[in-house]
Short mmCIF file of C-alpha atoms in Angstrom, two decimals:
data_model
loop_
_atom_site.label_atom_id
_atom_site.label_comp_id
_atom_site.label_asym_id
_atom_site.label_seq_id
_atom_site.Cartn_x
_atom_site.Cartn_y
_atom_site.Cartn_z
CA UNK X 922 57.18 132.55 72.33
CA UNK X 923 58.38 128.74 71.99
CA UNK X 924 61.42 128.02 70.69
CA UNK X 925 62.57 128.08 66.98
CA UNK X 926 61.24 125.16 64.71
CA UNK X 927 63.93 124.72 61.22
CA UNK X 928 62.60 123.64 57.81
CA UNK X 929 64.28 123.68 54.67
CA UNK X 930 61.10 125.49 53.34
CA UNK X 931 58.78 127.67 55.03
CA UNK X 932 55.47 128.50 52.63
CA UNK X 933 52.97 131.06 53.64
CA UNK X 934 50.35 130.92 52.49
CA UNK X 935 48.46 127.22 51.92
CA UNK X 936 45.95 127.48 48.36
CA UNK X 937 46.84 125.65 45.31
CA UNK X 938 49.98 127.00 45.31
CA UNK X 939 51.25 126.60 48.45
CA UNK X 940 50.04 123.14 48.10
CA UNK X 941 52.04 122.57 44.80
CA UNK X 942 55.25 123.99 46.32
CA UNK X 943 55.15 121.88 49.44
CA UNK X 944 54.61 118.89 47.19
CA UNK X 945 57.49 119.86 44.72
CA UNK X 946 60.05 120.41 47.57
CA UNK X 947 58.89 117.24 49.59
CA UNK X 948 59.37 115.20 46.63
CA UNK X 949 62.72 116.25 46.39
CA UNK X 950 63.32 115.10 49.53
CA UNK X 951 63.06 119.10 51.64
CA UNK X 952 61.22 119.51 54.62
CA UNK X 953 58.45 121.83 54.45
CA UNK X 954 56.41 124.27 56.99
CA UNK X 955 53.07 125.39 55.28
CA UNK X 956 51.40 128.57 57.11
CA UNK X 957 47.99 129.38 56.49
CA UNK X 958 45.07 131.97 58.30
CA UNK X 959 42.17 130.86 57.21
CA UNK X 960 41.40 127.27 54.71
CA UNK X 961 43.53 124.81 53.23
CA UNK X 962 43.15 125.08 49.57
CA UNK X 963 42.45 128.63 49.82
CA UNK X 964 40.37 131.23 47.56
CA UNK X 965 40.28 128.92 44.39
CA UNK X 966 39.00 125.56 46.55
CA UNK X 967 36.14 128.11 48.73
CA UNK X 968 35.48 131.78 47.24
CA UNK X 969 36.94 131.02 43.59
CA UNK X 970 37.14 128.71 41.22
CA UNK X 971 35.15 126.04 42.50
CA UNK X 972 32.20 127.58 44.01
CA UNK X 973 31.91 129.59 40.37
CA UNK X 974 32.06 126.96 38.15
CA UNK X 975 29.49 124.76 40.46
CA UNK X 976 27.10 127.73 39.94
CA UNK X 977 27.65 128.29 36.24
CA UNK X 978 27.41 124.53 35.15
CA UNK X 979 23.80 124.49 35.28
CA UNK X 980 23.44 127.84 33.55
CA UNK X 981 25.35 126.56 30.78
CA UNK X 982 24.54 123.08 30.63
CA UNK X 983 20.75 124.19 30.24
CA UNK X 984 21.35 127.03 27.82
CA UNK X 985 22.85 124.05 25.93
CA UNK X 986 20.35 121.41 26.09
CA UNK X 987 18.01 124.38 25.05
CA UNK X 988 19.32 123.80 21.48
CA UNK X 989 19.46 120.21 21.38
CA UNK X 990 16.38 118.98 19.11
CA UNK X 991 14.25 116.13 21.17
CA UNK X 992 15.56 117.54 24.36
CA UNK X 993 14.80 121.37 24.27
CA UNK X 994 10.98 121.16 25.21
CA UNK X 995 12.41 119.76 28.52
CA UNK X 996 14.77 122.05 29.68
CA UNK X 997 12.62 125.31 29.50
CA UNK X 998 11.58 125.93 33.04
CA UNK X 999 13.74 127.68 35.73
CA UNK X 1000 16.88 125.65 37.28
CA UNK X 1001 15.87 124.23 40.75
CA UNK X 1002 18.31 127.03 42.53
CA UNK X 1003 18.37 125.15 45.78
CA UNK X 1004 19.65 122.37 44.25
CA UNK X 1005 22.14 123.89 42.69
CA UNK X 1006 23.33 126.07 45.63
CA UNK X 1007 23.46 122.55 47.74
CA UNK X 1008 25.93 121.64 45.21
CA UNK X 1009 27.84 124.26 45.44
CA UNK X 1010 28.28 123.62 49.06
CA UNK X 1011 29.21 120.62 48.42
CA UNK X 1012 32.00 121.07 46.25
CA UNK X 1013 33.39 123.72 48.43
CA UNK X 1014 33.29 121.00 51.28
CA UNK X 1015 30.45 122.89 53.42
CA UNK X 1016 33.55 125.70 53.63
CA UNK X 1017 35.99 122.80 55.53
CA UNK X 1018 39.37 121.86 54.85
CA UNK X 1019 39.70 118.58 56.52
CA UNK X 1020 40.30 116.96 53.34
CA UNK X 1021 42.94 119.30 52.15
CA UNK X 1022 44.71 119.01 55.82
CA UNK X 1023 44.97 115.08 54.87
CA UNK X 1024 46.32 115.77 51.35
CA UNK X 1025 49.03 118.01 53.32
CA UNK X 1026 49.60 115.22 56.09
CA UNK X 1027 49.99 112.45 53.21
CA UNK X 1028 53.08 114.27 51.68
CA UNK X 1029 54.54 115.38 55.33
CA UNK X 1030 54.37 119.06 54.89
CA UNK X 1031 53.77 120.46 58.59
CA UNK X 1032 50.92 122.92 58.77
CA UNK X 1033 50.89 126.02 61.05
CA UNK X 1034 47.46 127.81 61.52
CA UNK X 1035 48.22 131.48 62.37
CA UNK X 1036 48.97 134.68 60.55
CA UNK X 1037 52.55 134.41 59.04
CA UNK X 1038 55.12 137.19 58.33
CA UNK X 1039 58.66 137.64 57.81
CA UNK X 1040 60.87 138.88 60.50
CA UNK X 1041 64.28 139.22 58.85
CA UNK X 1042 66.22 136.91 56.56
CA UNK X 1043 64.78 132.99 56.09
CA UNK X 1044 62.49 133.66 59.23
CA UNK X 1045 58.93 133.46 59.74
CA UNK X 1046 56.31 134.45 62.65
CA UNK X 1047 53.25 132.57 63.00
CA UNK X 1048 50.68 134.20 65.18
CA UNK X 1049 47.90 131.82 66.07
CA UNK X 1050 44.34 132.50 66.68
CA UNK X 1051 44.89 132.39 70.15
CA UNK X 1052 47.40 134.96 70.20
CA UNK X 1053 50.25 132.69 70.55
CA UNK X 1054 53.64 132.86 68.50
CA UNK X 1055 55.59 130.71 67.19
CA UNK X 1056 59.26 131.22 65.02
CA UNK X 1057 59.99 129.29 61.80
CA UNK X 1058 63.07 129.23 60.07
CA UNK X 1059 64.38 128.12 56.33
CA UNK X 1060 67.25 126.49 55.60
CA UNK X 1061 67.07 127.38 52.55
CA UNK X 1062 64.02 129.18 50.71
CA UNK X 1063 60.64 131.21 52.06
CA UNK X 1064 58.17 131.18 49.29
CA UNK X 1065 55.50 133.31 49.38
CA UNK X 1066 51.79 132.02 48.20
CA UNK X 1067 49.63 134.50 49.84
CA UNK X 1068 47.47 135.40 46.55
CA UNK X 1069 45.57 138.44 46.43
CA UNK X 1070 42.29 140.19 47.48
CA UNK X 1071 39.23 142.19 45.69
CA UNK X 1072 39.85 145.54 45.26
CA UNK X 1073 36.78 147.92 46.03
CA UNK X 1074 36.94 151.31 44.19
CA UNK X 1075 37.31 154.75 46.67
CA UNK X 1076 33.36 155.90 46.18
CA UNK X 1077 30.87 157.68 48.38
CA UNK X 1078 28.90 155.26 50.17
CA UNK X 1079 30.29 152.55 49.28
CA UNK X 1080 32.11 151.45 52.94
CA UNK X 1081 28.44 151.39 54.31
CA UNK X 1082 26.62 149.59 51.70
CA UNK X 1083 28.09 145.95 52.20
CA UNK X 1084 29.36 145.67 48.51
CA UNK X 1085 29.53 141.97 47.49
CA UNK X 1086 32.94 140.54 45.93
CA UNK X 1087 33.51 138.00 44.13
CA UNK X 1088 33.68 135.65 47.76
CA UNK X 1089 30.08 137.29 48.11
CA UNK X 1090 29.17 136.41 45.12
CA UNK X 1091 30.22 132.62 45.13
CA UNK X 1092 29.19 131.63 48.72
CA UNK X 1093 25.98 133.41 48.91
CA UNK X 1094 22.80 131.46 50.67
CA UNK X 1095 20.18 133.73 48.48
CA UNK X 1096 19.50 134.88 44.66
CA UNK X 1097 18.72 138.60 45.06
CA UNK X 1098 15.86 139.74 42.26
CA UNK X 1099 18.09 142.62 41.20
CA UNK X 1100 21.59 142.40 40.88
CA UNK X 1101 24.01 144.69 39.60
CA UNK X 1102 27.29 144.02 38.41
CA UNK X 1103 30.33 146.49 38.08
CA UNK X 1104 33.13 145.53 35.87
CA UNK X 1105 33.14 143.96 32.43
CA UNK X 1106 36.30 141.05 33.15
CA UNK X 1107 36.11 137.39 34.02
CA UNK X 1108 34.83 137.95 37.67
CA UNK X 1109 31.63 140.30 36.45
CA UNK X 1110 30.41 137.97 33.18
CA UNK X 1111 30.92 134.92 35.23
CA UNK X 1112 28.71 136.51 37.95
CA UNK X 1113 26.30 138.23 35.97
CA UNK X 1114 25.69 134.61 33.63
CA UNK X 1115 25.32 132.47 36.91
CA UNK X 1116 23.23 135.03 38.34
CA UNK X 1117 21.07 135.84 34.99
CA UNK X 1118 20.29 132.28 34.87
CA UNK X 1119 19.00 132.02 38.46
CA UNK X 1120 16.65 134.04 37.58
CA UNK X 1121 17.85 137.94 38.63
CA UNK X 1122 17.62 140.61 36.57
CA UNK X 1123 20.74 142.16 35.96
CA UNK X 1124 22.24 144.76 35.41
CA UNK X 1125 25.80 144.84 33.89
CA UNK X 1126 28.05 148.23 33.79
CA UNK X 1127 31.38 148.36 32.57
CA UNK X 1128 34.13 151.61 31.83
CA UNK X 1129 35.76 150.30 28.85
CA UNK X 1130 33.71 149.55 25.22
CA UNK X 1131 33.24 146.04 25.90
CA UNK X 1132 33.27 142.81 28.20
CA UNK X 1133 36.58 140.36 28.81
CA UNK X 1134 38.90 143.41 27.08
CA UNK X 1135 41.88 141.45 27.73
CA UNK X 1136 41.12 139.01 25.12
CA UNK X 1137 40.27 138.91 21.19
CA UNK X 1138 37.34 141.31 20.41
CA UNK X 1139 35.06 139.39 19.07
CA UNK X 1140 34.87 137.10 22.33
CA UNK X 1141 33.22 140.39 24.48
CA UNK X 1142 30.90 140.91 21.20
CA UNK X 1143 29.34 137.18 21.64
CA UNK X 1144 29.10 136.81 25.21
CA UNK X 1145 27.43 140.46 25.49
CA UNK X 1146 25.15 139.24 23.00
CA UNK X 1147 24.38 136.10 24.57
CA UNK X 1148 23.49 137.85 27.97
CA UNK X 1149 21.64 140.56 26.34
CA UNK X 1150 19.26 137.81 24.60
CA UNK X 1151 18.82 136.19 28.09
CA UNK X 1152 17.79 139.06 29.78
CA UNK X 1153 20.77 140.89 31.20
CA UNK X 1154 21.48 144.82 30.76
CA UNK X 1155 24.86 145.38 29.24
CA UNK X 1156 25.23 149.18 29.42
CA UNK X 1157 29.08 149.95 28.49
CA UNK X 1158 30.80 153.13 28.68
CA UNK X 1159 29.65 153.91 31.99
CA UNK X 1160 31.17 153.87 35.48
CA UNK X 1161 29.83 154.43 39.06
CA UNK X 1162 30.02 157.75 40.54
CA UNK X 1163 28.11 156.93 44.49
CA UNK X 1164 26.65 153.96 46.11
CA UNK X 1165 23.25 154.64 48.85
CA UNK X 1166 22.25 152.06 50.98
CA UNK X 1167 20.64 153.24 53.97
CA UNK X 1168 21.63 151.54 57.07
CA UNK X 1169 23.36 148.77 55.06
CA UNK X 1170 20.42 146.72 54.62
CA UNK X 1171 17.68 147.11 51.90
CA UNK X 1172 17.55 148.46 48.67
CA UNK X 1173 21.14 149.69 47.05
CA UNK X 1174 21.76 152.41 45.01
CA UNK X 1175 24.02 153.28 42.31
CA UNK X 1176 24.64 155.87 41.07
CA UNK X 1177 26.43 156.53 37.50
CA UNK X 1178 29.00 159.19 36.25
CA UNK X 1179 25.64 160.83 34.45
CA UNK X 1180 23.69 161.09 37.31
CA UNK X 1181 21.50 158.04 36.52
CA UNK X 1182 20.30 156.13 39.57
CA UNK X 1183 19.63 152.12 39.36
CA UNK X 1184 18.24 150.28 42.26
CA UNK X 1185 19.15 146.52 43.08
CA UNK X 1186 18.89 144.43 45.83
CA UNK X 1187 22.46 143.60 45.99
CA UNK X 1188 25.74 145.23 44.02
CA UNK X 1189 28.73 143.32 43.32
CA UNK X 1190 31.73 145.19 42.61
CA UNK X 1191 34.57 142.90 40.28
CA UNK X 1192 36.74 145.30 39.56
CA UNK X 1193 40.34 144.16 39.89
CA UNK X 1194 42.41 142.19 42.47
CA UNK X 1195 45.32 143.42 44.67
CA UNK X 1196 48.08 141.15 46.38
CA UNK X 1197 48.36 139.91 50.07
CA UNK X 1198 50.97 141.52 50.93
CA UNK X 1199 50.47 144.56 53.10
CA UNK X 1200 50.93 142.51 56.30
CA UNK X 1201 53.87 139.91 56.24
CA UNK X 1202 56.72 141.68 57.41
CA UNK X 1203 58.35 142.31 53.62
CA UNK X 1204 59.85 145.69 55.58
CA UNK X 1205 61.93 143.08 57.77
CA UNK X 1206 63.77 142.22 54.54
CA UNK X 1207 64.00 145.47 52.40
CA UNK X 1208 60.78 144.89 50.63
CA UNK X 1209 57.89 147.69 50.04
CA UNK X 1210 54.15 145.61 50.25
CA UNK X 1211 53.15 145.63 46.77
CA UNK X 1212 53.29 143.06 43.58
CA UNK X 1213 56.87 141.16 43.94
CA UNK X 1214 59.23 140.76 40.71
CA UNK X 1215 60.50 137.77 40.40
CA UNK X 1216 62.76 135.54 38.07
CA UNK X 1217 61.77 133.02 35.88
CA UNK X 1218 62.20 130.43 38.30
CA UNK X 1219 59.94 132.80 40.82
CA UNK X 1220 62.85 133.85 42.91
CA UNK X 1221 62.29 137.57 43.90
CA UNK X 1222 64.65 139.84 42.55
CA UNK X 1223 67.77 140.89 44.36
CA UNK X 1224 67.21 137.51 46.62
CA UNK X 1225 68.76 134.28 47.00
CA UNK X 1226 66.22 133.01 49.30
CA UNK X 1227 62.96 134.26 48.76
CA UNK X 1228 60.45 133.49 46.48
CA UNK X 1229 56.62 134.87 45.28
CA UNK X 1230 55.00 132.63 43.59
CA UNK X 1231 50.75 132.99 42.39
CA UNK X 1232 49.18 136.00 42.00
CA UNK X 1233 51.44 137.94 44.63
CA UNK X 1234 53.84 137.88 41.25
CA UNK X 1235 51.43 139.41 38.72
CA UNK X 1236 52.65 137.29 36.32
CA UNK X 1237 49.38 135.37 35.83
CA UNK X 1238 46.49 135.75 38.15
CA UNK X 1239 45.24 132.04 37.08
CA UNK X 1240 44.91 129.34 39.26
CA UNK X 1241 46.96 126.53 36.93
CA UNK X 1242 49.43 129.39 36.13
CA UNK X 1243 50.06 129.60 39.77
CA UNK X 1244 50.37 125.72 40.41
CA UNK X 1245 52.54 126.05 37.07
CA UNK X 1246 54.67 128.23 39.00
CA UNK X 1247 54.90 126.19 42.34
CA UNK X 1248 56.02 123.56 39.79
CA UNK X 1249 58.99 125.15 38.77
CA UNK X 1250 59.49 127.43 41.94
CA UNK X 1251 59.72 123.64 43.86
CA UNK X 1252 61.73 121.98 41.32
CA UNK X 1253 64.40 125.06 41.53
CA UNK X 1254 64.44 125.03 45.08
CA UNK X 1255 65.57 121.51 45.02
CA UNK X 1256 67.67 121.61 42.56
CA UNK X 1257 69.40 124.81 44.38
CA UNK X 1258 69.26 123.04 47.57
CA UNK X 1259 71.15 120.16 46.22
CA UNK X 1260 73.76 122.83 44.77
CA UNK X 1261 72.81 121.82 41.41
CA UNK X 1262 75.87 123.75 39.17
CA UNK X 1263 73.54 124.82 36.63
CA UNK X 1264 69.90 124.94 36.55
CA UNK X 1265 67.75 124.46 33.71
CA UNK X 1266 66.51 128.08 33.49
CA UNK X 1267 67.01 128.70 30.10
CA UNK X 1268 63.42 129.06 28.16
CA UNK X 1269 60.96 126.04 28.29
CA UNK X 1270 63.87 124.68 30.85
CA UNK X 1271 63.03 122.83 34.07
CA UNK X 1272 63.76 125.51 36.24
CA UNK X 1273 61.92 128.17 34.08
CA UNK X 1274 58.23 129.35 33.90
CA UNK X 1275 58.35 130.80 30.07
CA UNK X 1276 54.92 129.47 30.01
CA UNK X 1277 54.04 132.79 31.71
CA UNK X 1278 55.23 134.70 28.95
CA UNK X 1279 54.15 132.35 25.77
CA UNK X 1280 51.32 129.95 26.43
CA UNK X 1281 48.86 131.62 29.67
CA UNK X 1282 45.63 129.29 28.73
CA UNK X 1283 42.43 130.83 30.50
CA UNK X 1284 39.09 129.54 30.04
CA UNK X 1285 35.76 131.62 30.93
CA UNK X 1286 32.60 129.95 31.57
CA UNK X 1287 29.97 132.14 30.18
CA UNK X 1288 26.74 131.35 27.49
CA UNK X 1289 28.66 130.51 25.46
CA UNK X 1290 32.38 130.06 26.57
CA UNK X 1291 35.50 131.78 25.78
CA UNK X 1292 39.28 130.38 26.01
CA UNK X 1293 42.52 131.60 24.75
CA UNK X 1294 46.14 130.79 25.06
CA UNK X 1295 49.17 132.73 24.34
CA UNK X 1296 49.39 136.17 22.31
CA UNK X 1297 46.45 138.04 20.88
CA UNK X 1298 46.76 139.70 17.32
CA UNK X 1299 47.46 143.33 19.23
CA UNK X 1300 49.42 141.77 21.82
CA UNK X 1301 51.86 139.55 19.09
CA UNK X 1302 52.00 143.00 16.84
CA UNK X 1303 53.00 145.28 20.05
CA UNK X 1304 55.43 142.10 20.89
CA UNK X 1305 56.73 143.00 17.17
CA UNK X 1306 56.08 139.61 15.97
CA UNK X 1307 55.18 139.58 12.01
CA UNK X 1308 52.00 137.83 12.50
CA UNK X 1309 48.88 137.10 10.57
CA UNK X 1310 45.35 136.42 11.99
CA UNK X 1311 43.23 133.49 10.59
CA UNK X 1312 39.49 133.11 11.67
CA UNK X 1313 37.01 130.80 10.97
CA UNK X 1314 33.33 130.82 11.84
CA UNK X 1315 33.20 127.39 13.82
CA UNK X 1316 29.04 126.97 13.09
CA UNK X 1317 30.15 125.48 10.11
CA UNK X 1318 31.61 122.52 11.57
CA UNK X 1319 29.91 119.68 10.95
CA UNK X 1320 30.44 119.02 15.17
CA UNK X 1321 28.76 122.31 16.14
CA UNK X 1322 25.74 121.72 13.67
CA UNK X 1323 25.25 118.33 16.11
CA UNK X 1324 26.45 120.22 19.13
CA UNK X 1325 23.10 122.61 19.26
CA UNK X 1326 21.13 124.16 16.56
CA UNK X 1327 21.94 127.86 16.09
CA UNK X 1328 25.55 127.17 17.19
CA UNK X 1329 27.14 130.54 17.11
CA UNK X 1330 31.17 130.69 18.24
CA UNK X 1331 34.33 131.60 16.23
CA UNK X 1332 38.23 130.68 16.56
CA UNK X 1333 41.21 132.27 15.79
CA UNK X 1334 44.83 131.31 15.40
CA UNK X 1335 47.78 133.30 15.24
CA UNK X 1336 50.47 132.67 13.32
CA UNK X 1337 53.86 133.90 13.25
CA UNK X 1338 55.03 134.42 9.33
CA UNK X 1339 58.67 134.15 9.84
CA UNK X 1340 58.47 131.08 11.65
CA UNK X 1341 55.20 129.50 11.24
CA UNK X 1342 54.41 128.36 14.13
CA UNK X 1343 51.39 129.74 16.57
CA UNK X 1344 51.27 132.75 18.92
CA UNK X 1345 48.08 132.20 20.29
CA UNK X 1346 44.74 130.77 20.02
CA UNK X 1347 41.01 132.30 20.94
CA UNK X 1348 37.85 130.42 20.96
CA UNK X 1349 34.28 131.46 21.70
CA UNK X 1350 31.48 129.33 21.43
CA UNK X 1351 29.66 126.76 23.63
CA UNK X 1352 31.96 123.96 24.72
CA UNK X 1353 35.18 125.24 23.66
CA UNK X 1354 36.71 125.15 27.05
CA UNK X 1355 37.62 121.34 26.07
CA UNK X 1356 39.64 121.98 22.64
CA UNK X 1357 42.24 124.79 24.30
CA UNK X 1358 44.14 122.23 25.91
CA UNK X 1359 45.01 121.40 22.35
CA UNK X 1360 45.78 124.92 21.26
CA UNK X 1361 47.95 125.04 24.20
CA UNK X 1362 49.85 122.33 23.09
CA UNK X 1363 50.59 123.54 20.17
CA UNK X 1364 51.77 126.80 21.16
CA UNK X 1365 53.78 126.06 23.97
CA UNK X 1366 55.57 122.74 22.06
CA UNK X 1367 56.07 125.90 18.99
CA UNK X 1368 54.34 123.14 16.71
CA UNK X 1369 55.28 124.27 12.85
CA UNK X 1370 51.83 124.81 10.53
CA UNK X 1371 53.44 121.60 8.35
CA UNK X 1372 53.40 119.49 11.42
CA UNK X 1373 50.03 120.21 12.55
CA UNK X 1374 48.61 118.85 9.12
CA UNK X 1375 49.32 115.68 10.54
CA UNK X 1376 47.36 116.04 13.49
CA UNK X 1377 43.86 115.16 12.26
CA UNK X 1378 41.22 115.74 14.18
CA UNK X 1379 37.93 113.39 14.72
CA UNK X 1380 35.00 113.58 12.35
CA UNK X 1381 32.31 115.01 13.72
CA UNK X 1382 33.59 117.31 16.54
CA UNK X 1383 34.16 120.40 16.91
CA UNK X 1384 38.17 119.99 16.84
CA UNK X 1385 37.82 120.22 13.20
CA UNK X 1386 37.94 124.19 13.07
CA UNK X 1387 41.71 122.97 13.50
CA UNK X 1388 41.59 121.28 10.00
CA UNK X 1389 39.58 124.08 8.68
CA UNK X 1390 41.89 126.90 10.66
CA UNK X 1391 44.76 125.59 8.69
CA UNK X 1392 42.92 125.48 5.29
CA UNK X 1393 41.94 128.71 6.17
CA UNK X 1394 45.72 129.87 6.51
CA UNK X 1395 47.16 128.15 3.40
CA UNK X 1396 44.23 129.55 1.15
CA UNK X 1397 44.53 133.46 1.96
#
């Protein structure tokens, strides 16, 4: 073991959040350690968000230009897989991180490669690959960034059939002909509408009533719909009792809580997501391995030093909700560092990530898509907000009827009564990924109903369910 090496800030753990907090702190003039065991840029850049949405695109795009008079007798024939697993590869970088190690040389945050954990108060370990350690220590704040993990449910079998998960899933070399899917949230529709469109048949099963159950009902009605019309089994209400898969190679096997067997060629479990934690020394400083509570400013509870930031929070398993975080988690850092006498952590301050509470935007990139931002109408009338839901039918746009023929989405805005202003916003429909940024806008500035009469949108887009939202509102 070499001797000590002191940074203001020591970060384990070097995805998008990481990243963000190294930046933050460097800019306000810290130095900055960044530990990482496997990729620079982490699960969103190689296993996550990137791969996924590189798969999807085509999907989508074609399921679009299906609809599109003068260009729909082009687009009917299968998508050259191939090419689109090529591009995948290439916007995962071929799985290598030299350009992310640049991006951390350019703002001179020091990377470590090695498995980091804590070992007391402001102190790191880094154990490299080749068995070597090496000590790190803060002057001033540890942040934690380690994200979290698939979860894989406790069945029979299951160990010894080679289960994909979502990193599966995203980096695979192959399209199997049968594929089934477990679990009805973002990871499983995603999967299952990427996969549908390559051509497998499969084979969705979900516990709960419905898909994406964290968000407005109507949005799991559509996009069940949509994958039922292109092929896909949807069978709700069901869960998986065994998995067989002889030797680990061949045919899979599940079996359901009714006895019913299905046979696939590969299974993908999605079924939740647990944090990085078991394994980075959070006994050394008091800490059980588990999700860490934090302030808003991502400080952990009963600290002055130590931060979670990401996922490892369960705040907001998001990729821009973490970098959000690192945001404000960096800025307060500083600011403490610099013995600021009062930080800006009052809500929507500086040093404060309400945004986590009020305005979480998510998109989903199914046939069609689905986005929200803030509360949903159960969510607002458990919060005990006096609220009132206004939808709208977005096909009668006048930008959807030019968008693709048979355009079938809806939005919906929630509005609190006693102040008028907007809880939350849900779209589904194709191409309404693009229009939450606006919705989240407005409900994170708390934009009064009056106020957004004056922001007019464009004739003919879509945007206009705004206009029509609001007509929608004052006429009930």
């Amino acid at each position: 073991m070499t001797e000590a090496i002191e940074y203001d800030v020591v970060v384990l753990g070097a995805g998008p959040v990481g990243e963000n907090v190294a930046d933050r702190v460097k800019a306000a003039g810290l130095s900055a350690a960044v530990v990482e065991s496997e990729l620079v840029g982490g699960e969103c850049s190689y296993w996550a968000c990137m791969p996924s949405k590189a798969l999807l695109r085509p999907v989508i795009a074609r399921a679009e230009a299906r609809r599109v008079p003068g260009l729909s007798p082009s687009v009917q024939g299968p998508l050259d897989v191939p090419a689109v697993l090529a591009h995948r590869d290439e916007q995962t970088s071929h799985w290598k991180d030299d350009g992310q190690v640049g991006w951390l040389d350019s703002i001179g945050a020091v990377l470590h490669r090695g498995h980091g954990r804590l070992d007391g108060e402001k102190r790191v370990t880094v154990t490299d690959p080749e068995g070597g350690v090496q000590v790190l220590t803060a002057r001033h704040a540890v942040a934690v960034c380690t994200g979290t993990s698939a979860v894989l449910p406790d069945l029979p079998g299951l160990a010894g059939a080679k289960p994909w998960t979502s990193r599966e899933a995203t980096s695979s070399r192959t399209v199997p002909d049968r594929l089934v899917v477990v679990g009805g949230g973002v990871v499983g529709v995603e999967m299952a509408t990427a996969y549908q469109g390559f051509g497998s048949d499969v084979t969705l099963l979900v516990r709960g009533d419905g898909l994406l159950p964290r968000m407005e009902p109507f949005v799991g009605e559509l996009v069940t719909d949509s994958l039922t019309e292109a092929g896909a089994s949807v069978r709700t209400g069901v869960s998986a009792a065994s998995v067989e898969r002889d030797g680990g190679s061949g045919p899979v096997t599940v079996v359901l809580d009714n006895g019913e067997r299905i046979e696939a060629d590969e299974i993908l479990f999605a079924t939740g997501r647990a944090p990085r934690t078991s394994d980075i020394g959070l006994d050394t400083v008091g800490l059980k391995a588990g999700w860490l509570t934090v302030d808003d400013s991502c400080r952990v509870e009963g600290s002055d030093w130590l931060y979670a930031v990401g996922d490892v929070n369960h705040r907001a398993l998001l990729t821009h909700q973490g970098k959000y975080q690192a945001r404000i988690a960096g800025a307060a850092i500083g600011a403490r560092a610099q013995r600021v006498p009062l930080l800006e952590d009052d809500r929507w301050g500086a040093h404060a990530a309400t945004a986590d509470h009020a305005a979480v935007p998510q998109v989903v990139f199914t046939e069609p898509e689905a986005a929200s931002v803030g509360l949903s109408l159960k969510e607002a009338e458990e919060a005990g907000h006096r609220v009132r839901a206004v939808d709208y039918d977005i096909a009668n746009v006048a930008g959807a009827s030019l968008y693709a023929e048979g355009y079938r989405g809806r939005a919906r805005m929630i509005v609190d009564l006693d102040s008028e202003i907007l809880r939350g916003v849900t779209f589904v429909g194709p191409g309404v990924g693009e229009l939450l940024h606006s919705a989240t806008v407005a409900v994170a500035g708390e934009v009064p109903i009056a106020r957004l009469w004056h922001a007019v949108p464009s004739y003919p887009t879509i945007s206009e369910v705004w206009l029509r939202l609001l007509e929608a509102y004052r006429d009930a």
